[in-house]
Short mmCIF file of C-alpha atoms and ligand atoms in Angstrom, two decimals:
data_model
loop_
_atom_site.label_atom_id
_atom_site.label_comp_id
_atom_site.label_asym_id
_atom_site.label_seq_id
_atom_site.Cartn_x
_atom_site.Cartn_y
_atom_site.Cartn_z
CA UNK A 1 166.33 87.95 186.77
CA UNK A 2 168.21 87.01 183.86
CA UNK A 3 169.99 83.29 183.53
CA UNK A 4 173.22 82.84 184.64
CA UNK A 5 174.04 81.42 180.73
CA UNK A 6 172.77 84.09 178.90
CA UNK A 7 175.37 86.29 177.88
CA UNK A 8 175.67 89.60 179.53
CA UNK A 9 175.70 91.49 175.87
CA UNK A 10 172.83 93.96 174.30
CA UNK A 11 171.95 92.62 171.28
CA UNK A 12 168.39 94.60 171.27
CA UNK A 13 169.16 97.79 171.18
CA UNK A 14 170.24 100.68 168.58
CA UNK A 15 173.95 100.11 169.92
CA UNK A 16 174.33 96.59 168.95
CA UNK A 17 176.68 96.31 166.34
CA UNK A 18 177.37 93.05 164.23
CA UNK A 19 180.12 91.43 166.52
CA UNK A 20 178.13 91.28 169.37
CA UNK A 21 175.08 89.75 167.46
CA UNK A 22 177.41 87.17 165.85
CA UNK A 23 178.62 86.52 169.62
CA UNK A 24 175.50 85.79 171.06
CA UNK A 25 174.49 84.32 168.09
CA UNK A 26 177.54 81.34 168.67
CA UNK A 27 176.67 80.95 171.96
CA UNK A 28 172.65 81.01 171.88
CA UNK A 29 171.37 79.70 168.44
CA UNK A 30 171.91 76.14 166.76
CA UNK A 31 171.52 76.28 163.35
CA UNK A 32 169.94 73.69 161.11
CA UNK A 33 171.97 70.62 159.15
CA UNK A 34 175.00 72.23 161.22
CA UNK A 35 177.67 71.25 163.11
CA UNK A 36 177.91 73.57 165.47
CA UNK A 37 181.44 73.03 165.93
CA UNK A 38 182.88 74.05 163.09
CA UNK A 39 179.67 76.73 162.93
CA UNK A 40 181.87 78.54 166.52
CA UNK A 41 185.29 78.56 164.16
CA UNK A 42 183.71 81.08 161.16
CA UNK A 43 182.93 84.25 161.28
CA UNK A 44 178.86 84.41 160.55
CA UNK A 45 177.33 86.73 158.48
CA UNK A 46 173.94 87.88 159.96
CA UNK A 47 171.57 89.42 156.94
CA UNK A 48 170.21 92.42 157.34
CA UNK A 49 168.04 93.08 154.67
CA UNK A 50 167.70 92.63 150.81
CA UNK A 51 166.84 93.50 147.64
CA UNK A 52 166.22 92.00 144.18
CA UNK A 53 169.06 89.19 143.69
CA UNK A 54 171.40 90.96 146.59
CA UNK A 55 171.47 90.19 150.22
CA UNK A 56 173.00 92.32 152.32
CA UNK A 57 175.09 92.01 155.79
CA UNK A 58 175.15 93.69 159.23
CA UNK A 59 178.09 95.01 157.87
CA UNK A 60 177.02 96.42 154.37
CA UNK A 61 178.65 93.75 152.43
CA UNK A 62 176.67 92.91 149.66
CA UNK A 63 176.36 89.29 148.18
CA UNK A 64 174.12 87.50 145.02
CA UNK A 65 171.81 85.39 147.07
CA UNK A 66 172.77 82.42 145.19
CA UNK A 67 170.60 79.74 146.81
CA UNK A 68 167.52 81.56 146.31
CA UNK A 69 167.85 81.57 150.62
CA UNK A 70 167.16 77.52 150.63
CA UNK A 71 165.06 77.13 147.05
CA UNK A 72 162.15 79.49 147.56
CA UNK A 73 163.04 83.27 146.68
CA UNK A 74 160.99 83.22 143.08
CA UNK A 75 160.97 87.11 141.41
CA UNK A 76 163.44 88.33 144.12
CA UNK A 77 163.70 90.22 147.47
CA UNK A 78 161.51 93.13 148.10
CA UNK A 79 159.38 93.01 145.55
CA UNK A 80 156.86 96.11 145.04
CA UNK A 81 154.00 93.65 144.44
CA UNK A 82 154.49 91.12 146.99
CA UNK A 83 155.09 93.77 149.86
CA UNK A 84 152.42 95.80 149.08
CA UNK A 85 149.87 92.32 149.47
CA UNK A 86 151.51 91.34 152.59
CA UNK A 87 150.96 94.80 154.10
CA UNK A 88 147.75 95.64 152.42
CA UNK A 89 146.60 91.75 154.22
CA UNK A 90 148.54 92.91 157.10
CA UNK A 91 145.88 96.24 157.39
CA UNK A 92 142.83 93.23 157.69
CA UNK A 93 144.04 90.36 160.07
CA UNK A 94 147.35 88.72 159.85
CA UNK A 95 146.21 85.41 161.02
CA UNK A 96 142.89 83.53 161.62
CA UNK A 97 142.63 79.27 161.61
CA UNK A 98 141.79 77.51 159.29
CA UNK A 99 140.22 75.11 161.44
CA UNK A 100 136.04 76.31 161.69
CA UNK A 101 136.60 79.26 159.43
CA UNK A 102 137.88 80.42 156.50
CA UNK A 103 139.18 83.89 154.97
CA UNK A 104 139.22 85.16 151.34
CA UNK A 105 142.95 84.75 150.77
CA UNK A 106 142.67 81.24 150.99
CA UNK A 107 140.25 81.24 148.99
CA UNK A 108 141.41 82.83 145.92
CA UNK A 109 144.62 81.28 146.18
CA UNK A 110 143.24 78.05 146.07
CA UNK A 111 141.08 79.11 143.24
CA UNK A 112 144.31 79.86 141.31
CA UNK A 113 146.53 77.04 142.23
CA UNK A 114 144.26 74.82 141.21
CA UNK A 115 144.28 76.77 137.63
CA UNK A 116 148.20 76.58 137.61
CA UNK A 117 147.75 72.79 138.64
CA UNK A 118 148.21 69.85 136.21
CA UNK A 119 144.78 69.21 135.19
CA UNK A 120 142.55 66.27 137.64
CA UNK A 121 143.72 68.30 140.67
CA UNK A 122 141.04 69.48 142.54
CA UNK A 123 141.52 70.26 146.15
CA UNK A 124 143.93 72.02 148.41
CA UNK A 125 144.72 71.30 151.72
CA UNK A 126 147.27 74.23 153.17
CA UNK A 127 150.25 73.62 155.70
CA UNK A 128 153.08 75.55 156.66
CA UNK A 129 155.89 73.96 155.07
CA UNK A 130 157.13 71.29 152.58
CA UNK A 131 158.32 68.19 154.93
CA UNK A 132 154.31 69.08 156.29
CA UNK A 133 152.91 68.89 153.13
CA UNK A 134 154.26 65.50 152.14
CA UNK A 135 153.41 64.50 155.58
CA UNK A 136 149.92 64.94 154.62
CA UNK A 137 150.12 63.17 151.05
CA UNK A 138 151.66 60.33 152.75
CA UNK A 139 148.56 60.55 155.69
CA UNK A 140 145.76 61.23 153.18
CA UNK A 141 147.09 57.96 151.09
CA UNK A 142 147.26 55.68 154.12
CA UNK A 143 143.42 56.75 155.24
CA UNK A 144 142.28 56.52 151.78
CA UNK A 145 142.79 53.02 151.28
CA UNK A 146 141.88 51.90 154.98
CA UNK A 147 138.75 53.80 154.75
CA UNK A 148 138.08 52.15 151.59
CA UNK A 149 139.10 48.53 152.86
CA UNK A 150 136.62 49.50 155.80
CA UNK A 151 133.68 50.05 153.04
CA UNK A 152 134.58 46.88 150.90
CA UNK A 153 135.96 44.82 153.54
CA UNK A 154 137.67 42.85 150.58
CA UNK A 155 141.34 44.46 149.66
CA UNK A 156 144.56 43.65 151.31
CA UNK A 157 145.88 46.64 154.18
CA UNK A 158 147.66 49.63 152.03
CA UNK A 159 150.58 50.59 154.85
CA UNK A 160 153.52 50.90 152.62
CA UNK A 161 155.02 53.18 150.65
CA UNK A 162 157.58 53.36 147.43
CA UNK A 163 160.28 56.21 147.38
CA UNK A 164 163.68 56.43 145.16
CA UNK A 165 166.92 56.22 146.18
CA UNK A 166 168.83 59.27 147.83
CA UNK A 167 164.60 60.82 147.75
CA UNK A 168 164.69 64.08 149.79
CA UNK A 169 160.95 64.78 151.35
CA UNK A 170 161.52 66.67 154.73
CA UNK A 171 162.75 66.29 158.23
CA UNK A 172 159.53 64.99 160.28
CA UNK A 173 159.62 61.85 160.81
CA UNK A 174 156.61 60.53 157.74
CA UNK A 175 158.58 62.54 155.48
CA UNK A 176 161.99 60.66 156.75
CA UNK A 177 160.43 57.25 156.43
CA UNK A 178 160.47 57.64 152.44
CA UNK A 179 163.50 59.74 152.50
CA UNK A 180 166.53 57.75 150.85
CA UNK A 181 169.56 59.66 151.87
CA UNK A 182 171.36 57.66 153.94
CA UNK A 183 173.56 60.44 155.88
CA UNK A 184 170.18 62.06 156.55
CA UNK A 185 168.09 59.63 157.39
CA UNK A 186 169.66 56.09 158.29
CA UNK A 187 170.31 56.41 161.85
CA UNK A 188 166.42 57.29 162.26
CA UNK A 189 165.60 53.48 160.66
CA UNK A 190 164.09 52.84 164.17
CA UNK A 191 161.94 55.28 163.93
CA UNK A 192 160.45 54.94 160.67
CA UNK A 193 157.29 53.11 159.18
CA UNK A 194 158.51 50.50 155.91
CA UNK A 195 158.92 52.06 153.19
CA UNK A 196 160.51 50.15 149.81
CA UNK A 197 163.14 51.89 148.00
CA UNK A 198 163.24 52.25 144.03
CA UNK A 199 166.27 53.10 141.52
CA UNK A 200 166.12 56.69 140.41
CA UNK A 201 165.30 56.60 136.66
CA UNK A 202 165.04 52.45 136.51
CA UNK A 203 161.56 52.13 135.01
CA UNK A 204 162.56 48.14 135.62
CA UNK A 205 162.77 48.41 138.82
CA UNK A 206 159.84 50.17 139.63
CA UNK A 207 158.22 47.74 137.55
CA UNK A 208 159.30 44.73 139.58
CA UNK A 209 158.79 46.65 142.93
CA UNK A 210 155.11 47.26 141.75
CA UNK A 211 154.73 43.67 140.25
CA UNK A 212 155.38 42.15 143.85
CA UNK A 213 153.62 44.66 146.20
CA UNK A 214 151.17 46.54 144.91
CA UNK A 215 148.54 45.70 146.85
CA UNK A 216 150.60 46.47 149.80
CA UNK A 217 151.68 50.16 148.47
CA UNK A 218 149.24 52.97 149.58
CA UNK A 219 151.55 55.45 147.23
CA UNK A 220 154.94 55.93 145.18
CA UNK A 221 156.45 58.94 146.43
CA UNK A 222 159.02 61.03 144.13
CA UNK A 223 160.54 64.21 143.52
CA UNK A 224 159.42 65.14 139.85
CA UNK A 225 162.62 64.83 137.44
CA UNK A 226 165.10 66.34 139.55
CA UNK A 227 165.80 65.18 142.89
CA UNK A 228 167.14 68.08 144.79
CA UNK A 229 169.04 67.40 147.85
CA UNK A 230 170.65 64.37 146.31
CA UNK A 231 172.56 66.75 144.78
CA UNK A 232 170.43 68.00 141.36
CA UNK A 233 170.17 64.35 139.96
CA UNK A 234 168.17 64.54 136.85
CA UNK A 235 166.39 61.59 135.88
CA UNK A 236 165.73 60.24 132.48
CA UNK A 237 163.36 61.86 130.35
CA UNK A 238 160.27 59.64 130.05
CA UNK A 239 161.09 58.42 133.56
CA UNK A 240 158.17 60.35 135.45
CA UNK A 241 155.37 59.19 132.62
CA UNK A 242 156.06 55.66 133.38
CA UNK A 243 155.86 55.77 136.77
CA UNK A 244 152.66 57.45 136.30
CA UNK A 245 151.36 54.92 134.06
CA UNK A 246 152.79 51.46 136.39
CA UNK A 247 150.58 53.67 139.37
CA UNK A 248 147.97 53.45 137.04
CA UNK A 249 148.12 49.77 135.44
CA UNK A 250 148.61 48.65 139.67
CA UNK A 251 146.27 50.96 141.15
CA UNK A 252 148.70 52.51 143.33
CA UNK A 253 148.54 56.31 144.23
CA UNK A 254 151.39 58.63 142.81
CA UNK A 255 152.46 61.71 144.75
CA UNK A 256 154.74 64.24 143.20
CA UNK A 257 156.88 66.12 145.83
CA UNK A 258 157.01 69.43 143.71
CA UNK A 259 158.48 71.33 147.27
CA UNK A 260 161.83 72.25 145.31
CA UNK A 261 160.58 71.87 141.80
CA UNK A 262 157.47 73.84 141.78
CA UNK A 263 156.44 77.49 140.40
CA UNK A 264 159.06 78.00 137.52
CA UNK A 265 162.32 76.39 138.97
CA UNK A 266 162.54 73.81 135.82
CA UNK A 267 161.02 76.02 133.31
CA UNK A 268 158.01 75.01 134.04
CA UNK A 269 154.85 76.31 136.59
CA UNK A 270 155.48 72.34 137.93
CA UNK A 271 158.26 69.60 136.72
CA UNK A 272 155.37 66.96 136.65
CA UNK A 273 153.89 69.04 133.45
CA UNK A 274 157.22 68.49 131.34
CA UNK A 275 155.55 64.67 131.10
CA UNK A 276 152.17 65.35 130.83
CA UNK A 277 151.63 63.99 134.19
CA UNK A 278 149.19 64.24 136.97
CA UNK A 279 149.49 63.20 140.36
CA UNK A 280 147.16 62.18 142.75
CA UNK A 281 148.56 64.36 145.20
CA UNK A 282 150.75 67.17 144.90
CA UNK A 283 152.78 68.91 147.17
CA UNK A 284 153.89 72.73 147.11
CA UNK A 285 155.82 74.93 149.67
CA UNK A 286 159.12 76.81 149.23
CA UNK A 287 158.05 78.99 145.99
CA UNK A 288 154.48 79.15 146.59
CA UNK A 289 154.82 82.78 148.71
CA UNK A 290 157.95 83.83 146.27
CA UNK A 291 159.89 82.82 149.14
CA UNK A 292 158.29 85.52 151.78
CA UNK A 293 156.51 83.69 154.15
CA UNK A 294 156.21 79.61 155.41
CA UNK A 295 152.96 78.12 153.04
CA UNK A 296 152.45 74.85 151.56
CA UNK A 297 149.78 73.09 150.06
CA UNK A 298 148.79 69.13 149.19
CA UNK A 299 147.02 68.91 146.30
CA UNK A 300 144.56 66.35 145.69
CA UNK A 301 141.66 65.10 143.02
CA UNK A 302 138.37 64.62 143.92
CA UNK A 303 138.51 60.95 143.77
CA UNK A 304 140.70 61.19 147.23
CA UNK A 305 139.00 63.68 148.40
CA UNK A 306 135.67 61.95 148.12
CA UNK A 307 136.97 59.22 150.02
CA UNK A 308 136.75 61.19 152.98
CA UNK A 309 133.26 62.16 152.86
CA UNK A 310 130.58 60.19 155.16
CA UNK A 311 128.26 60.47 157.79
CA UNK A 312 129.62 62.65 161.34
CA UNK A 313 129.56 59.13 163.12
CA UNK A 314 131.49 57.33 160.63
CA UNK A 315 135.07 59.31 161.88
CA UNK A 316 136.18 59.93 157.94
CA UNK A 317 137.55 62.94 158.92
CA UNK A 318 141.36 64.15 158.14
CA UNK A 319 141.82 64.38 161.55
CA UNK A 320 144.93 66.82 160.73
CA UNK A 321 145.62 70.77 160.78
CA UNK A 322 148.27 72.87 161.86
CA UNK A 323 148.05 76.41 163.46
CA UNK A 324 149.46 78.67 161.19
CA UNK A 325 147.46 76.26 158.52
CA UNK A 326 146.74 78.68 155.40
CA UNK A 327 148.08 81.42 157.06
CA UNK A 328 146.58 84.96 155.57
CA UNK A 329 149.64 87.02 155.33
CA UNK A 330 151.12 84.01 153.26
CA UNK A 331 148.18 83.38 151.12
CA UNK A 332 148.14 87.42 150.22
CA UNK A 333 152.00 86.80 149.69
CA UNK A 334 150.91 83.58 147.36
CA UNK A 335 148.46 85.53 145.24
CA UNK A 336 151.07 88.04 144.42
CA UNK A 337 153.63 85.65 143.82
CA UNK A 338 151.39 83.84 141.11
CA UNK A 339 149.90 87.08 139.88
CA UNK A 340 153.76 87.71 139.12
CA UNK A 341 154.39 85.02 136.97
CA UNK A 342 151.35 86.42 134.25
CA UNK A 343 152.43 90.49 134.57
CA UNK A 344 156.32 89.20 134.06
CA UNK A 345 155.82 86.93 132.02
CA UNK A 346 158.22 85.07 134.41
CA UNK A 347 158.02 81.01 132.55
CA UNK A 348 158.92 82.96 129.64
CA UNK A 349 161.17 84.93 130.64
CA UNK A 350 163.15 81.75 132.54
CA UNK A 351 163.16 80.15 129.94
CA UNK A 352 165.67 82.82 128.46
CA UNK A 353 167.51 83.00 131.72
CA UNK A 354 168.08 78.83 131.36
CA UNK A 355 169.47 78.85 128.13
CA UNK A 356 172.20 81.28 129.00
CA UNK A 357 172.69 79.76 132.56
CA UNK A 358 173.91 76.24 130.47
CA UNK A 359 175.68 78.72 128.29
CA UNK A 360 177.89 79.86 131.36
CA UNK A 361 178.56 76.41 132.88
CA UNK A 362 179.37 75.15 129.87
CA UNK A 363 182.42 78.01 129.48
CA UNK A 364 183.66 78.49 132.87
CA UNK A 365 182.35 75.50 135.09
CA UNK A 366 182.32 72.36 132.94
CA UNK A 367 186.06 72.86 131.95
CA UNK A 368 187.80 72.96 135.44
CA UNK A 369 189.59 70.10 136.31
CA UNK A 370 188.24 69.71 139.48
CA UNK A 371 184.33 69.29 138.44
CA UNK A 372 183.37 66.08 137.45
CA UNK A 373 179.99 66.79 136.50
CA UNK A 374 177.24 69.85 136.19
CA UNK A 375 173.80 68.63 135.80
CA UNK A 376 171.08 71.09 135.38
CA UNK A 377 167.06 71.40 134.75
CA UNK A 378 166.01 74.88 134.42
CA UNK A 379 167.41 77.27 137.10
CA UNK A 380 168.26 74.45 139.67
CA UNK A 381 172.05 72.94 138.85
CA UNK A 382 174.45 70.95 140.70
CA UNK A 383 178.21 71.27 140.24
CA UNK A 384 179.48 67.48 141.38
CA UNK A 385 183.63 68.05 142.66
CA UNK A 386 186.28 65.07 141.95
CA UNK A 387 186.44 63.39 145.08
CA UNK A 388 188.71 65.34 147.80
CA UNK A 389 189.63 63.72 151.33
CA UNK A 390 186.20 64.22 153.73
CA UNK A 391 188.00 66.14 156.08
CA UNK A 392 189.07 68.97 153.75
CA UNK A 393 185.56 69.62 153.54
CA UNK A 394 186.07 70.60 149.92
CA UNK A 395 182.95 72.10 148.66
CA UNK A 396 182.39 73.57 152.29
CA UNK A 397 185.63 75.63 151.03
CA UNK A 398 184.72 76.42 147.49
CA UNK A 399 181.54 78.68 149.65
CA UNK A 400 183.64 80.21 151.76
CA UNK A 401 185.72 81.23 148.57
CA UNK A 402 182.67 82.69 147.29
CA UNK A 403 181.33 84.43 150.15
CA UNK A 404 184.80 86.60 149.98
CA UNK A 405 183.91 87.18 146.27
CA UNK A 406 180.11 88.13 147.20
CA UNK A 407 177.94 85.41 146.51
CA UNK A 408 176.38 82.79 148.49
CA UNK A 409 176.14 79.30 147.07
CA UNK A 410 175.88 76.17 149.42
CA UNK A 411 177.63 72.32 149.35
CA UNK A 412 175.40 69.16 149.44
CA UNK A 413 178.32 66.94 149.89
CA UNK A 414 180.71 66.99 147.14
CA UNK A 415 178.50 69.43 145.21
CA UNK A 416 177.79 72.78 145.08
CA UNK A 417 174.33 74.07 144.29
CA UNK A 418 173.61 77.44 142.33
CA UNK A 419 169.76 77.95 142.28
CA UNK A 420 169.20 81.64 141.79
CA UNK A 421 165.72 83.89 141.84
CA UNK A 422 164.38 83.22 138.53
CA UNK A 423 164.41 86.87 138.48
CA UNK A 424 168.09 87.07 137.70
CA UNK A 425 169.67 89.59 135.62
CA UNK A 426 171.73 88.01 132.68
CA UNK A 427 174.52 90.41 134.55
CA UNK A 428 174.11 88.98 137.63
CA UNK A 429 173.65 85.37 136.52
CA UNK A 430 177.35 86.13 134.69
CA UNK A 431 178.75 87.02 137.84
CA UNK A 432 177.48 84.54 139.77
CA UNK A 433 179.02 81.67 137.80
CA UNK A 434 182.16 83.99 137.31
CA UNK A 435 182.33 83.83 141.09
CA UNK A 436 181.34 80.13 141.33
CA UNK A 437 184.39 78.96 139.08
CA UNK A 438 186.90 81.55 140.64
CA UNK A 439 185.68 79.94 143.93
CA UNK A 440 186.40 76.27 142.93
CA UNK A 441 189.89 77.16 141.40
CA UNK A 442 191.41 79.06 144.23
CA UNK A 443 189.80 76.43 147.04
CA UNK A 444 191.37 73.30 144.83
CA UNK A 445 194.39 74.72 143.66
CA UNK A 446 197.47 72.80 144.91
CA UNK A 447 198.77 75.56 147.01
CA UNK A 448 195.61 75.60 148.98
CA UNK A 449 195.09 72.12 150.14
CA UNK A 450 196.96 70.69 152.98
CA UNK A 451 200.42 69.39 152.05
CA UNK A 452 200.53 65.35 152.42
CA UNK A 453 203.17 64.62 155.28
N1 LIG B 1 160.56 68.06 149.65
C1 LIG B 1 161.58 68.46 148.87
C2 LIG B 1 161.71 67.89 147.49
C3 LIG B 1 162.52 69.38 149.35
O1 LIG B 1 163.56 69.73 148.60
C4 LIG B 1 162.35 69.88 150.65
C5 LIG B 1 163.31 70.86 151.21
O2 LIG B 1 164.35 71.12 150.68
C6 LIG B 1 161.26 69.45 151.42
C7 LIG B 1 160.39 68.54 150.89
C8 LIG B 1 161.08 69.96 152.82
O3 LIG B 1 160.59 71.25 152.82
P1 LIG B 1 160.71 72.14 154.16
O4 LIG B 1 162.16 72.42 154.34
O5 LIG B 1 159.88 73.35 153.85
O6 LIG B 1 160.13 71.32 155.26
#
């Protein structure tokens, strides 16, 4: 017997056509960072498939996919080499735990993270998805210290943590507690373990932060010179080694959320390697499966790792591990992806695709009168808008603009982010920021905006 509140409308079979998908869709799904209100007023596009740089509707409509679909699509939908893994894995077993057994997959991939992985970095512990993976970094440096407190007896208790302003690190709630976006995370204060909070780029004040807690601080937590959901702030070069070397000079552990930076987005395999740095523990997700599948990783040296290590009776254990943990189908999907970055000579060939990226901003962004400011590392940029009245919902506008011109970009706030596969054609890249500026000028121009009464 079906529920009275499901919707009386075949959405399963051959006949269902977009409309009634998009119907059931508004009255069934809630969709994440949404409000669902304003989510019932638009018409939604539901994507059908894709191919290369091109998503494409229920409808046929074709559009650039922008956003990389949320940070993660690496060398492009449908791609020859990462399908044929994926179903050649799929032929074998598509998933077996982690937990009690292993499977080759997992293996090799770890095998060649750790070769991609600043040097030090010796370990991998697989997840299923980024806020996870810093979950565990933050877990692994809390039981690090108290297991070592238990051995010596002597040092102070490690619970406490330093993050950065506006830091992005996930939605569960470990990941929250060193989050510093207040729109995103400040009502959940209740919730959350202490946590200090640093000035992006301030080498001072991490200085003085370390200088008066350090041996309260299990880790500093950042997001390797760009911090992504803040809205593509880039810090200072120089800003990431120093942090490295206060972690060092106070003995406090330094984990480098590489979630959004990782496998080529800054023109470089991972940010951290720009400075020369490496963490104690690193975590991976979004890129790591060339945006197929959900896999992450937290990457660790052996000095942590040995930490862990004692007697059955002694309870060292991580006592940690997910289900879909190390999936196969994603590792297969991860071996390909990485595989792809030596046969297309993808760093390289990004690092091509950059240079004419800040060439295009430069000519057709950076001059409109309604963009205060573009900042860009690599393939991930930000495009900040002059303040507009909150309700107009200004940059919410400027992707609706482009959605009509084919492309799909998304707002954080008052900025829009572009953050394409780094497999982007220099013709597509063109029309992408083509579209992106035609977007912001007919969304701002005078006649559009609401007349003041
Ligand atoms: N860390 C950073 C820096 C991120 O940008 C994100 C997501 O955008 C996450 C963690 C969370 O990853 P996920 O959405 O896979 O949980």
């Amino acid at each position: 017997m079906r529920s009275s509140s499901v919707p009386a409308v075949d959405a399963t079979g051959p006949a269902a056509d977009s409309a009634s998908l998009a119907e059931l869709d508004r009255r069934l799904l809630w969709h994440p960072f949404t409000q669902q209100r304003g989510w019932q007023q638009e018409p939604a596009i539901l994507i059908e498939r894709a191919r290369g740089t091109t998503l494409f509707d229920t409808e046929g409509r074709a559009y650039i996919d922008g956003v990389s679909s949320l940070w993660c699509n690496v060398h492009g939908h449908g791609h020859p080499v990462i399908d044929a893994a994926v179903r050649d894995q799929l032929g074998r077993v598509a998933h077996s735990t982690m937990l009690g057994l292993s499977h080759p997959p997992a293996v090799r991939l770890a095998k060649r993270l750790l070769e991609v992985a600043p040097a030090g970095l010796s370990r991998v512990f697989y997840s299923d998805n980024g806020s996870t993976a810093v979950e565990i970094a933050l877990k692994m440096a809390f039981q690090f210290w108290a297991q070592r407190r238990g051995r010596s007896g002597s040092e102070r208790e490690r619970t406490g943590f330093i993050h950065l302003r506006n830091a992005y690190h996930g939605d569960t709630v470990g990941s929250v507690s060193v989050g510093g976006i207040d729109l995103f995370h400040q009502l959940y204060r209740p919730l959350l373990f202490d946590s200090w909070q640093a000035e992006p780029g301030d080498v001072a004040d991490m200085e003085r932060l370390l200088a008066c807690h350090a041996d309260a601080v299990a880790a500093v937590v950042v997001e390797p010179l760009v911090q992504g959901a803040a809205g593509i702030l880039v810090h200072p070069p120089g800003y990431l080694r120093a942090v490295r070397e206060l972690c060092d000079r106070h003995d406090v552990l330094l984990i480098c959320d590489e979630v959004a930076t990782g496998f080529g987005r800054t023109g470089t395999m991972f940010a951290c390697q720009q400075e020369d740095v490496a963490p104690d523990l690193m975590c991976v997700a979004k890129g790591l499966t060339g945006g197929y599948l959900p896999l992450a990783a937290t990457l660790t040296t052996e000095r942590i790792y040995e930490g862990f290590l004692g007697e059955h009776e002694e309870f060292r254990t991580f006592f940690h591990g997910h289900t879909y943990t190390g999936n196969p189908l994603a590792c297969a999907a991860a071996l390909a992806t990485l595989e792809l970055f030596d046969s297309e000579r993808t760093l390289e060939r990004v690092r091509e695709t950059s240079a004419l990226f800040g060439a295009l901003l430069a000519e057709r962004i950076e001059p409109l009168d309604t963009v205060r400011e573009v900042r860009r590392l690599g393939m991930m940029c930000g495009i900040e808008l002059v303040a507009f009245e909150l309700a107009q919902r200004m940059s919410h506008q400027v992707t609706l603009a482009a959605r009509r011109r084919g492309a799909i970009i998304r707002p954080l706030g008052d900025v829009l982010v572009l953050m394409p596969p780094l497999s982007i054609t220099a013709a597509e890249l063109d029309r992408l920021v083509s579209v992106t500026a035609e977007a912001i000028s007919e969304a701002t121009a005078p006649s559009a905006l609401p007349r003041a009464a």
